[in-house]
Amino acid sequence: MAQLPFDSLYRHGFARVAVAVPPVRVADPAHNAEHTLTLARQAAERGAVLTAFPELGLSCYTADDLFHQDALQYAIESALERVVAESAGIDSVLLVGAPVRAQGRLFNCGIVIDRGRVLGAVPKSYLPNYREFYEKRQFAAARENLADHITIAGQRVPFGADLLFTAAGLDGFAFAVEICEDGWVPLPPSGFAALAGATVLVNLSASNIVVGKADYRRQLCASHSARYIAAYLYSAAGQGESTTDMAWDGQALVCENGEILAEGERFADHPQLVTADVDLRRLAADRLRMTSFADNVHDHRERLARLRRIEIELPVPAGALGLDREIPRFPYVPANPAVRNERCAEVHHIQVEGLSTRLAATGSQRVVIGVSGGLDSTVALIVAVKTMDRLGLPRSNVLAYTMPGFATSARTLNDAHRLMRALGVSAHEIDIRPSATQMLRDLNHPAAEGVSQYDITYENVQAGERTSHLFRLANQQHALVLGTGDLSELALGWCTFGVGDHMAHYSVNASVPKTLIKYLIAWSVDTGGLGPEADEVLTSILATEISPELIPSDNGAADGDPDQPGQSSEATVGPYELQDFHLYHLLRFGYLPSRIAYLARHAWSDRTRGRWPDLIAEPDRNEYDLPTIKHWLAEFLRRFVQTSQFKRSTLPNAPKVGSGGSLSPRGDWRAPSDAVATAWLDELERNVPDE
């Protein structure tokens, strides 16, 4: 959809769909058609390319034996002809429920109508005939169909439960229709349609309401969408259906891959129109990576090959159309505090489990860790302490070393000592400046003589000295070196290769992004399990500038606070909150850079839109315009694709903690170290505006 403007959601792989529940009158097709058309026009005005209505919506589901009356059938046919004729001026594909007489039988059908044309009719496959349902009294099931085509509104159209509608002008959009009970059986028709390529599954339903049924429908629709990696649209009959023996709530749902995107008001006394923007590219990305999905396709290939494919041209709006769904700013950090606390607890337990198992397997009872007073080493130290608690070992078996260098601030050094003391570990300090100076002198580096030459050699000498000390201490103490680096740093290559913070005997943060690291610390404070002294220093660490502290500052800290580190990581590699967003969407889904930029602008361009995690105070809620996003995304792509893979190819062991991915060559990410980022950077430059 490159011809569409950058501001169109359709250009970036989204599609707006609608679920409509009009008010009806039993056995009054003219009235029902009028309200159907009204909602259809409203859906088209909102930019929805597909609109689903309830089962038997033109006649009402509760007509019972009136379905066999010729007068009602003629009125239904007239109403259907009107809907087809007037749809010529409605830019949305309509899925309307109506009874259809064919082959001497009556079929409960979903009829697909596109701007004056009937594209097909899908009869219901499974007719409930238990409890309050008596559908077999009036209707024939799809299996009783004898013909591939029938005539509707004067048009000869495909007929059967084997129809799959594919969109020629919107990549990844293919839909299939099932009717009410079809979605409740063990092997629903929508499952086979999904295996055949349908990404949007539509259920035209009546479904009376009883206590607890609404929750069950939500679970059913959401689980269908998750199992089939699809969108699932559900429209239930509402106001106006006969309440002789049943009641109706008009539940309208749009689900996607296990998540409810939108739901209408139940028991409404007015028409309901629910729209949602379905992410087609996410569905495609998940299906592409899930090899077992393709295996399942293979196992049912004979049945799938018999499905008839009907190609359609969706009425995609030509102009700009903004995205109407929330894109989380922090994909690794849930905004809901309760969900976030559950996430943090789960991550922490995975980290502790990983380290506990490694210590047990190696027979080691001690770990060596470098403590900087920064975020990453703080989380790793907490994990080490909790691992000792779990194994019944003393916390003194955590051999913690803070190792001040040429640029260590008083604040971080003080916080490191306070934290080690509060957690009860074996606390030590080794000043690496003498050994680092000696190495610089051996290298004939000018900094050894006091010259302010702060190059990469100057930085890595310090990083290497720290790691070298830790490994030798581990040899001496029969311990394991615990790595502290996080997922964000690995993605950006922001670590010193080999004898540096890149290396350890075992790492615990390697698949935890920087944005989540902060919340793990905050969660530790909130749960209060480490004591008030530890909580106080953890709060101080959360407020400290993220810095490698390798280059002295002649002008004070980056933010003007002399108590803060003088070097800012984010000034070089970009804001971690933004780069974590880029990382998630590239690593998890492999999206085009232009799409990532589009999503980032939607999430980050307006600080007043959407939810924020409560840890972030109002003054710290940042926003980024498109040029800024484009700049830092280009920096991310250069670093991730081209310059830093060799570091990730030789990573120490570490547990994967989240579905967002890990960068271990033994886990989620295997990539060549010699790749170039030209394709990504060119696509970004070509398809993302500079303003």
XYZ file of C-alpha atoms in Angstrom:
691
model
C 0.000 0.000 0.000
C 2.925 2.320 -0.713
C 0.681 4.656 -2.715
C -1.226 5.588 0.458
C -0.036 8.485 2.647
C 2.291 7.748 5.552
C -0.537 8.733 7.925
C -2.839 5.964 6.693
C -3.174 2.937 8.944
C -3.796 0.835 5.815
C -0.329 1.641 4.487
C 1.241 0.011 7.522
C -0.630 -3.284 7.578
C -3.652 -2.440 9.694
C -7.285 -2.842 8.665
C -10.292 -1.289 10.355
C -13.194 -3.686 10.860
C -16.610 -3.178 12.411
C -19.191 -5.207 14.298
C -22.732 -3.859 14.197
C -25.800 -4.704 16.276
C -28.868 -2.865 14.931
C -32.230 -2.720 16.706
C -34.650 -5.142 15.058
C -38.307 -6.027 14.919
C -39.323 -9.658 14.632
C -40.500 -10.589 11.138
C -40.062 -7.000 9.861
C -37.287 -7.229 7.251
C -37.920 -3.718 5.881
C -37.332 -2.183 9.323
C -34.289 -4.367 9.893
C -32.802 -3.521 6.492
C -33.187 0.197 7.201
C -31.186 -0.023 10.427
C -28.665 -2.371 8.848
C -27.939 0.162 6.110
C -27.707 3.021 8.604
C -24.985 1.240 10.599
C -23.261 0.110 7.406
C -22.936 3.726 6.256
C -21.591 4.765 9.644
C -18.997 1.985 9.511
C -17.894 3.090 6.047
C -17.600 6.697 7.243
C -15.246 5.491 9.968
C -13.062 3.782 7.371
C -14.006 0.158 8.130
C -13.514 -2.125 5.136
C -15.625 -4.935 6.600
C -18.766 -4.792 8.759
C -20.402 -7.819 10.397
C -24.043 -8.044 11.496
C -25.860 -10.642 13.649
C -27.197 -14.018 12.598
C -30.514 -13.840 10.735
C -30.456 -10.097 11.297
C -32.789 -9.265 8.404
C -35.561 -11.528 9.679
C -34.661 -11.860 13.391
C -33.467 -15.122 14.883
C -36.627 -15.640 16.921
C -39.115 -15.867 14.019
C -39.411 -19.608 14.679
C -42.092 -21.239 12.467
C -42.713 -17.911 10.744
C -39.584 -18.760 8.736
C -41.762 -21.173 6.747
C -44.258 -18.460 5.821
C -44.065 -17.289 2.218
C -44.977 -13.718 3.159
C -41.969 -13.428 5.450
C -39.664 -15.031 2.912
C -40.738 -12.615 0.165
C -40.252 -9.689 2.547
C -36.750 -10.974 3.397
C -35.860 -11.267 -0.275
C -37.092 -7.728 -0.896
C -35.126 -6.376 2.051
C -32.025 -8.217 0.909
C -32.376 -6.788 -2.592
C -32.537 -3.320 -1.072
C -29.421 -3.875 1.034
C -27.541 -5.156 -2.024
C -28.675 -2.246 -4.189
C -27.904 0.480 -1.638
C -24.572 -1.093 -0.722
C -23.312 0.203 -4.073
C -22.767 3.540 -2.316
C -21.270 2.075 0.879
C -17.513 1.570 1.000
C -17.514 -1.417 3.336
C -17.982 -5.119 2.701
C -21.139 -6.177 4.545
C -21.710 -9.548 6.175
C -25.459 -9.849 6.695
C -27.450 -12.693 8.226
C -30.584 -13.926 6.456
C -32.513 -17.146 5.773
C -32.127 -18.297 2.163
C -34.400 -20.732 0.312
C -32.473 -22.984 -2.049
C -32.854 -26.541 -3.361
C -36.200 -26.847 -1.623
C -34.600 -26.210 1.766
C -34.084 -23.218 4.051
C -30.506 -22.327 4.998
C -29.338 -19.999 7.779
C -26.771 -17.918 5.879
C -24.151 -15.253 6.176
C -24.272 -13.228 2.952
C -21.199 -11.291 1.772
C -22.110 -8.061 -0.027
C -19.646 -5.682 -1.652
C -20.854 -2.411 -3.215
C -23.812 -3.780 -5.108
C -22.533 -7.309 -5.608
C -23.223 -10.484 -3.678
C -19.869 -12.236 -3.385
C -21.121 -15.402 -1.745
C -23.422 -16.987 0.813
C -22.204 -19.221 3.650
C -24.777 -21.590 5.217
C -24.533 -22.573 8.864
C -22.757 -25.877 9.352
C -23.885 -26.922 12.839
C -27.506 -26.457 13.876
C -28.092 -26.629 17.636
C -31.063 -28.737 18.630
C -30.730 -28.965 22.392
C -31.962 -27.030 25.431
C -33.663 -23.885 24.132
C -32.556 -24.375 20.508
C -34.675 -26.016 17.787
C -32.978 -24.905 14.579
C -33.317 -28.225 12.784
C -37.066 -27.660 12.840
C -36.633 -24.815 10.336
C -33.210 -25.076 8.720
C -30.950 -27.420 6.792
C -27.255 -27.654 7.576
C -24.478 -26.778 5.138
C -23.688 -30.476 4.647
C -27.115 -30.888 2.998
C -26.220 -28.418 0.239
C -26.282 -29.925 -3.269
C -25.061 -27.005 -5.400
C -21.999 -24.767 -5.535
C -23.986 -21.705 -6.633
C -27.420 -20.234 -5.969
C -29.236 -17.055 -6.971
C -29.517 -14.164 -4.491
C -30.920 -10.747 -5.395
C -30.836 -11.741 -9.056
C -27.149 -12.667 -8.935
C -25.635 -16.132 -9.297
C -23.249 -16.459 -6.348
C -20.986 -19.080 -4.734
C -22.759 -21.027 -1.997
C -21.293 -23.256 0.683
C -19.326 -23.432 3.923
C -16.087 -23.723 1.939
C -15.705 -20.065 0.878
C -12.586 -18.024 1.623
C -12.524 -14.358 0.628
C -9.101 -12.880 -0.143
C -8.357 -9.189 -0.596
C -6.310 -8.292 -3.664
C -5.536 -4.745 -2.544
C -4.707 -5.298 1.130
C -1.887 -7.719 1.784
C -2.680 -10.290 4.465
C -6.434 -9.670 4.607
C -8.492 -12.801 4.010
C -11.735 -13.552 5.779
C -14.111 -16.424 6.368
C -17.611 -16.587 7.795
C -19.156 -18.968 10.294
C -22.464 -18.727 12.101
C -23.037 -18.908 15.846
C -22.899 -22.604 16.839
C -20.187 -23.176 14.225
C -17.775 -21.456 16.604
C -18.771 -23.594 19.590
C -18.033 -27.048 18.189
C -14.723 -28.847 18.827
C -13.469 -28.367 15.254
C -15.054 -25.143 13.981
C -15.055 -24.205 10.299
C -13.038 -21.100 11.155
C -10.123 -23.277 12.223
C -9.796 -24.813 8.788
C -10.293 -21.399 7.190
C -7.428 -20.035 9.279
C -5.160 -22.880 8.200
C -6.090 -22.068 4.604
C -5.007 -18.463 5.077
C -7.935 -16.576 6.622
C -6.680 -13.888 9.003
C -10.081 -12.400 9.840
C -12.689 -14.855 11.126
C -16.255 -13.602 11.418
C -19.025 -15.147 13.488
C -22.562 -13.916 12.801
C -24.382 -14.975 15.929
C -27.711 -14.720 17.708
C -26.850 -16.381 21.055
C -29.344 -15.613 23.801
C -27.961 -14.414 27.096
C -27.982 -16.319 30.383
C -25.895 -15.777 33.509
C -22.194 -16.273 32.814
C -22.558 -16.639 29.054
C -21.029 -13.256 28.184
C -17.786 -14.183 29.933
C -17.761 -17.532 28.177
C -18.209 -15.828 24.802
C -15.277 -13.524 25.552
C -13.109 -16.497 26.443
C -14.277 -18.432 23.407
C -13.658 -15.633 20.912
C -10.337 -14.616 22.450
C -9.110 -18.212 22.554
C -10.179 -18.785 18.935
C -8.203 -15.721 17.898
C -5.165 -16.946 19.851
C -5.322 -20.559 18.648
C -5.744 -19.542 15.025
C -3.432 -16.482 15.178
C -6.212 -14.398 13.699
C -8.728 -11.660 14.305
C -12.148 -12.893 15.425
C -15.266 -10.757 14.995
C -18.429 -11.656 16.885
C -21.862 -10.046 16.598
C -24.741 -11.295 18.757
C -28.438 -10.451 18.390
C -29.673 -7.630 20.562
C -32.600 -5.328 21.194
C -35.857 -6.297 19.503
C -35.465 -10.070 19.347
C -38.438 -11.862 20.890
C -38.224 -12.421 24.624
C -40.946 -15.091 24.651
C -38.562 -17.552 26.267
C -35.117 -15.923 25.949
C -33.329 -12.609 26.385
C -30.639 -10.976 24.253
C -27.683 -8.765 25.118
C -26.244 -7.775 21.718
C -22.644 -8.565 22.604
C -20.184 -7.266 19.994
C -16.533 -8.297 20.143
C -13.355 -7.870 18.132
C -10.461 -10.062 19.267
C -6.945 -10.450 17.953
C -4.459 -13.145 18.842
C -5.877 -13.703 22.317
C -6.622 -10.073 23.142
C -9.987 -8.313 23.144
C -9.489 -5.173 21.048
C -13.011 -3.794 21.377
C -16.367 -4.649 22.913
C -19.707 -2.909 22.625
C -22.245 -2.110 25.287
C -24.409 -5.073 26.232
C -28.165 -4.676 26.742
C -28.023 -1.350 24.920
C -31.280 0.363 24.001
C -29.662 1.935 20.958
C -27.723 0.696 17.904
C -24.210 -0.573 18.523
C -21.249 -0.093 16.189
C -17.861 -1.258 17.383
C -14.713 -0.693 15.318
C -11.156 -1.895 15.802
C -7.925 -1.756 13.844
C -6.640 -5.271 13.221
C -2.875 -5.717 12.905
C -2.489 -7.931 9.849
C 1.305 -7.830 9.843
C 1.547 -9.010 13.412
C -0.653 -11.983 12.542
C 1.481 -12.706 9.486
C 4.696 -12.425 11.517
C 3.486 -14.866 14.158
C 2.231 -17.389 11.617
C 5.484 -17.162 9.675
C 7.582 -17.973 12.734
C 5.334 -20.669 14.189
C 6.514 -23.695 12.237
C 3.937 -25.949 13.898
C 1.173 -23.833 12.322
C 2.550 -24.789 8.902
C 2.785 -28.431 9.987
C -0.890 -28.343 10.922
C -1.673 -26.934 7.480
C 0.161 -29.867 5.933
C -1.806 -32.402 7.965
C -5.106 -31.025 6.644
C -3.951 -30.075 3.152
C -6.539 -32.197 1.316
C -9.475 -30.503 3.026
C -7.890 -27.065 2.757
C -7.239 -27.488 -0.957
C -10.979 -27.912 -1.504
C -11.801 -24.459 -0.144
C -12.950 -22.038 -2.809
C -11.124 -18.720 -2.879
C -13.006 -15.619 -3.921
C -10.849 -12.599 -4.668
C -12.228 -9.189 -3.738
C -11.010 -5.600 -3.901
C -11.567 -4.056 -0.481
C -12.759 -0.430 -0.370
C -9.593 0.919 1.270
C -9.858 4.667 2.035
C -7.452 6.640 -0.159
C -6.579 9.414 2.293
C -4.948 9.647 5.685
C -6.659 7.649 8.415
C -5.203 7.626 11.900
C -4.703 4.470 13.923
C -7.391 3.926 16.545
C -5.754 1.515 18.960
C -3.271 1.977 21.734
C 0.316 1.052 20.982
C 2.088 0.625 24.341
C 5.033 2.965 24.805
C 6.748 0.310 26.880
C 6.093 -3.055 25.201
C 8.145 -4.835 27.864
C 6.439 -3.072 30.785
C 2.660 -3.381 31.329
C 1.044 -0.078 32.303
C -1.402 -1.846 34.626
C 0.345 -1.968 38.050
C -1.104 -5.334 39.030
C -0.084 -6.968 35.748
C 3.315 -5.293 35.938
C 3.948 -6.618 39.440
C 3.053 -10.117 38.247
C 5.460 -9.678 35.330
C 8.277 -8.496 37.590
C 7.739 -11.360 40.018
C 7.797 -13.859 37.149
C 10.984 -12.390 35.665
C 12.671 -12.395 39.067
C 11.746 -16.018 39.725
C 13.060 -17.054 36.288
C 16.358 -15.300 37.008
C 16.683 -16.929 40.416
C 15.752 -20.330 38.997
C 18.387 -19.975 36.280
C 21.196 -19.053 38.659
C 20.166 -21.639 41.272
C 20.271 -24.424 38.711
C 23.637 -23.298 37.353
C 25.198 -23.217 40.830
C 23.807 -26.653 41.628
C 25.046 -28.081 38.321
C 28.575 -26.755 38.786
C 28.797 -27.513 42.480
C 29.613 -23.874 43.160
C 28.330 -22.103 46.244
C 29.702 -18.631 45.611
C 29.297 -15.932 43.009
C 31.499 -12.959 42.212
C 29.810 -9.802 41.005
C 30.893 -6.284 40.171
C 28.619 -3.670 41.753
C 28.643 -0.236 40.134
C 25.750 1.496 41.840
C 23.867 1.383 38.530
C 20.669 -0.346 37.455
C 21.943 -3.585 35.910
C 24.353 -4.647 38.631
C 21.705 -3.804 41.232
C 19.206 -6.244 39.733
C 21.885 -8.924 39.341
C 22.961 -8.453 42.957
C 19.366 -8.830 44.174
C 19.034 -12.029 42.129
C 22.273 -13.357 43.618
C 21.084 -12.623 47.150
C 17.709 -14.258 46.610
C 19.402 -17.267 45.025
C 21.490 -17.775 48.148
C 18.343 -17.494 50.250
C 16.642 -20.114 48.110
C 19.596 -22.505 48.282
C 19.909 -22.089 52.039
C 23.359 -20.541 51.710
C 24.594 -17.432 53.537
C 24.404 -14.132 51.690
C 28.082 -13.710 52.458
C 28.649 -16.227 49.653
C 27.896 -13.346 47.293
C 31.331 -11.794 46.831
C 30.539 -8.252 45.715
C 33.185 -5.835 44.486
C 32.848 -2.200 43.610
C 35.748 -1.075 41.436
C 36.032 2.694 41.044
C 37.782 3.976 37.938
C 38.711 7.305 36.436
C 35.119 8.554 36.119
C 33.290 6.923 39.015
C 31.008 9.433 40.700
C 30.740 9.792 44.444
C 27.058 9.011 44.220
C 27.354 5.643 42.510
C 30.309 4.587 44.671
C 28.400 5.487 47.815
C 25.259 3.721 46.604
C 27.249 0.583 45.776
C 28.664 0.411 49.299
C 25.292 1.161 50.893
C 23.574 -1.531 48.833
C 26.161 -4.204 49.576
C 25.906 -3.413 53.271
C 22.099 -3.411 53.271
C 21.913 -6.802 51.536
C 24.424 -8.462 53.803
C 26.852 -9.656 51.130
C 30.637 -9.833 51.356
C 31.514 -6.284 50.353
C 34.853 -5.243 48.864
C 36.400 -2.354 46.979
C 39.221 -2.580 44.445
C 40.518 0.647 42.952
C 41.304 -0.200 39.326
C 42.983 3.119 38.540
C 46.531 1.925 39.305
C 46.230 -1.203 37.142
C 44.396 0.678 34.395
C 47.060 3.380 34.403
C 49.757 0.743 34.127
C 48.033 -0.802 31.113
C 47.666 2.600 29.479
C 51.365 3.176 30.115
C 52.204 -0.216 28.596
C 50.176 0.789 25.554
C 51.993 4.125 25.366
C 48.626 5.831 25.639
C 48.795 9.612 26.320
C 46.207 9.362 29.105
C 48.811 7.563 31.233
C 50.676 10.872 31.338
C 47.603 12.926 32.155
C 46.576 13.889 28.624
C 42.779 14.135 28.191
C 42.550 11.612 25.367
C 39.336 9.791 26.199
C 39.022 7.369 23.316
C 37.612 3.841 23.111
C 40.921 2.385 24.278
C 40.755 4.538 27.382
C 37.231 3.306 28.101
C 37.830 -0.364 27.388
C 40.998 -0.560 29.452
C 38.840 0.191 32.488
C 36.053 -2.182 31.490
C 38.592 -4.912 30.800
C 40.412 -4.390 34.076
C 37.190 -4.798 36.016
C 36.227 -8.020 34.286
C 39.764 -9.410 34.472
C 39.772 -8.858 38.220
C 36.386 -10.546 38.604
C 37.469 -13.670 36.732
C 40.669 -14.010 38.709
C 38.779 -13.461 41.945
C 36.397 -16.219 40.885
C 39.369 -18.540 40.337
C 40.706 -17.654 43.740
C 37.386 -18.059 45.553
C 36.058 -21.074 43.625
C 33.116 -18.973 42.443
C 31.207 -18.058 39.284
C 31.341 -14.598 37.747
C 27.811 -13.245 37.501
C 27.154 -11.083 34.433
C 25.067 -7.942 34.769
C 24.534 -6.597 31.207
C 20.979 -6.296 29.868
C 19.110 -6.956 26.614
C 19.100 -3.316 25.492
C 22.871 -3.027 25.781
C 23.357 -6.255 23.840
C 21.031 -5.035 21.088
C 22.975 -1.790 20.748
C 26.401 -3.357 21.191
C 26.898 -1.159 24.251
C 29.271 -3.533 25.981
C 32.990 -4.253 25.909
C 33.709 -7.440 23.975
C 35.625 -10.371 25.449
C 37.357 -9.375 28.649
C 34.769 -6.763 29.468
C 31.185 -6.571 30.617
C 30.259 -8.711 27.594
C 31.634 -11.811 29.337
C 30.742 -13.798 32.483
C 30.333 -17.373 33.661
C 26.556 -16.852 33.800
C 24.284 -13.853 33.168
C 20.866 -13.129 34.589
C 19.861 -9.892 32.832
C 20.726 -10.793 29.244
C 17.107 -10.955 28.054
C 15.777 -8.214 30.338
C 15.516 -4.798 28.609
C 16.641 -1.618 30.338
C 13.093 -0.286 30.701
C 12.072 -3.417 32.602
C 15.259 -3.381 34.719
C 14.022 -0.173 36.354
C 10.714 -1.765 37.246
C 12.343 -4.834 38.717
C 14.103 -2.518 41.157
C 10.906 -0.572 41.831
C 9.061 -3.862 42.369
C 11.695 -4.895 44.908
C 11.054 -1.653 46.778
C 7.275 -2.037 46.570
C 7.310 -5.578 47.907
C 9.576 -4.501 50.759
C 11.370 -7.789 51.066
C 14.876 -6.340 51.263
C 14.413 -4.001 54.204
C 14.133 -0.209 54.604
C 17.874 0.454 54.267
C 18.000 -1.373 50.926
C 14.808 0.339 49.756
C 16.357 3.742 50.404
C 19.438 3.062 48.316
C 17.412 1.371 45.571
C 15.337 4.542 45.279
C 18.541 6.550 44.894
C 19.806 4.192 42.180
C 16.550 4.584 40.232
C 17.131 8.345 40.135
C 20.726 8.086 38.861
C 21.727 8.929 35.277
C 22.434 5.804 33.210
C 26.162 5.885 32.532
C 29.135 3.580 31.908
C 31.217 6.032 33.994
C 34.336 5.588 31.901
C 35.065 9.159 30.790
C 35.632 11.976 33.287
C 33.602 15.129 32.799
C 35.373 18.476 32.925
C 32.046 20.281 33.114
C 30.142 18.251 35.677
C 27.368 15.793 35.003
C 25.360 15.717 31.834
C 22.333 17.235 33.554
C 24.303 19.777 35.515
C 24.088 17.847 38.796
C 27.632 17.310 40.185
C 26.310 14.357 42.159
C 25.354 12.536 38.945
C 27.715 10.633 36.606
C 29.360 12.860 34.003
C 28.808 10.536 31.016
C 25.385 9.684 29.570
C 24.817 6.408 27.735
C 21.609 7.683 26.180
C 23.354 10.673 24.625
C 25.313 8.175 22.520
C 22.981 5.255 21.847
C 19.653 7.027 22.166
C 16.888 7.060 24.781
C 16.509 3.533 26.088
C 12.730 3.900 26.284
C 12.647 4.584 22.540
C 15.311 2.048 21.580
C 13.545 -0.666 23.596
C 10.413 0.101 21.584
C 12.387 -0.293 18.345
C 14.020 -3.485 19.601
C 10.740 -5.151 20.533
C 9.087 -4.554 17.172
C 12.144 -5.510 15.132
C 13.128 -8.584 17.146
C 9.656 -9.898 17.957
C 8.016 -9.314 14.564
C 10.657 -8.288 12.005
C 8.672 -5.249 10.904
C 9.741 -2.784 8.222
C 11.608 0.212 9.662
C 8.916 2.516 8.274
C 6.262 0.580 10.163
C 8.286 0.715 13.372
C 8.634 4.483 12.913
C 4.881 4.773 12.334
C 4.120 2.795 15.493
C 6.696 4.750 17.491
C 5.189 8.062 16.427
C 1.728 6.835 17.391
C 3.014 5.739 20.805
C 5.441 8.561 21.581
C 4.464 11.747 19.732
C 1.854 12.881 22.258
C 2.642 12.482 25.955
C -1.024 13.041 26.869
C -2.279 10.081 24.835
C -2.416 6.567 26.223
C -1.406 5.087 29.539
C 1.899 5.545 31.360
C 3.452 3.250 33.948
C 2.978 4.940 37.308
C 6.702 4.941 38.128
C 7.248 7.684 35.558
C 6.441 11.078 37.065
C 4.646 13.690 34.995
C 7.782 15.809 34.297
C 9.642 12.710 33.044
C 7.006 11.689 30.504
C 8.806 12.297 27.239
C 7.525 12.638 23.722
C 9.391 12.351 20.414
C 8.529 13.756 17.004
C 8.971 11.788 13.788
C 12.407 13.244 12.829
C 13.773 12.320 16.280
C 12.312 8.828 16.027
C 13.781 8.417 12.542
C 17.231 9.537 13.743
C 17.394 7.148 16.677
C 15.833 4.277 14.723
C 18.581 4.653 12.126
C 21.167 4.537 14.912
C 19.508 1.441 16.316
C 19.424 -0.324 12.939
C 23.095 0.413 12.251
C 24.117 -0.925 15.628
C 21.762 -3.906 15.746
C 22.073 -5.230 12.207
C 25.580 -4.238 11.191
C 28.038 -3.462 13.957
C 27.317 -5.527 17.057
C 26.201 -9.025 16.063
C 29.679 -10.479 16.649
C 29.267 -9.696 20.336
C 25.951 -11.522 20.508
C 27.333 -14.562 18.683
C 29.519 -15.375 21.684
C 27.239 -14.674 24.626
C 27.443 -16.455 27.970
C 24.532 -18.599 29.089
C 21.504 -16.726 30.431
C 17.820 -17.582 30.917
C 15.255 -16.236 28.475
C 12.623 -14.390 30.471
C 10.087 -12.958 28.008
C 8.289 -13.580 24.726
C 9.772 -10.310 23.478
C 12.858 -12.337 22.681
C 16.414 -13.036 23.661
C 19.569 -12.400 21.640
C 21.381 -15.607 22.462
C 22.673 -17.487 19.400
C 21.320 -20.616 21.104
C 17.870 -19.107 21.536
C 15.780 -16.625 19.578
C 18.388 -14.884 17.457
C 20.848 -16.329 14.975
C 22.322 -13.781 12.609
C 25.517 -13.271 10.596
C 28.153 -10.981 12.031
C 28.973 -9.684 8.538
C 25.516 -8.365 7.603
C 25.068 -4.796 6.432
C 22.123 -2.588 7.354
C 21.663 -1.001 3.925
C 18.280 -2.590 3.198
C 16.850 -1.435 6.533
C 18.341 2.056 6.359
C 17.276 2.570 2.754
C 13.701 1.528 3.519
C 13.641 3.883 6.496
C 14.974 6.806 4.465
C 12.734 6.139 1.480
C 9.429 5.625 3.288
C 9.552 7.812 6.395
C 9.104 11.578 5.976
C 11.654 13.918 7.522
C 8.941 16.086 9.028
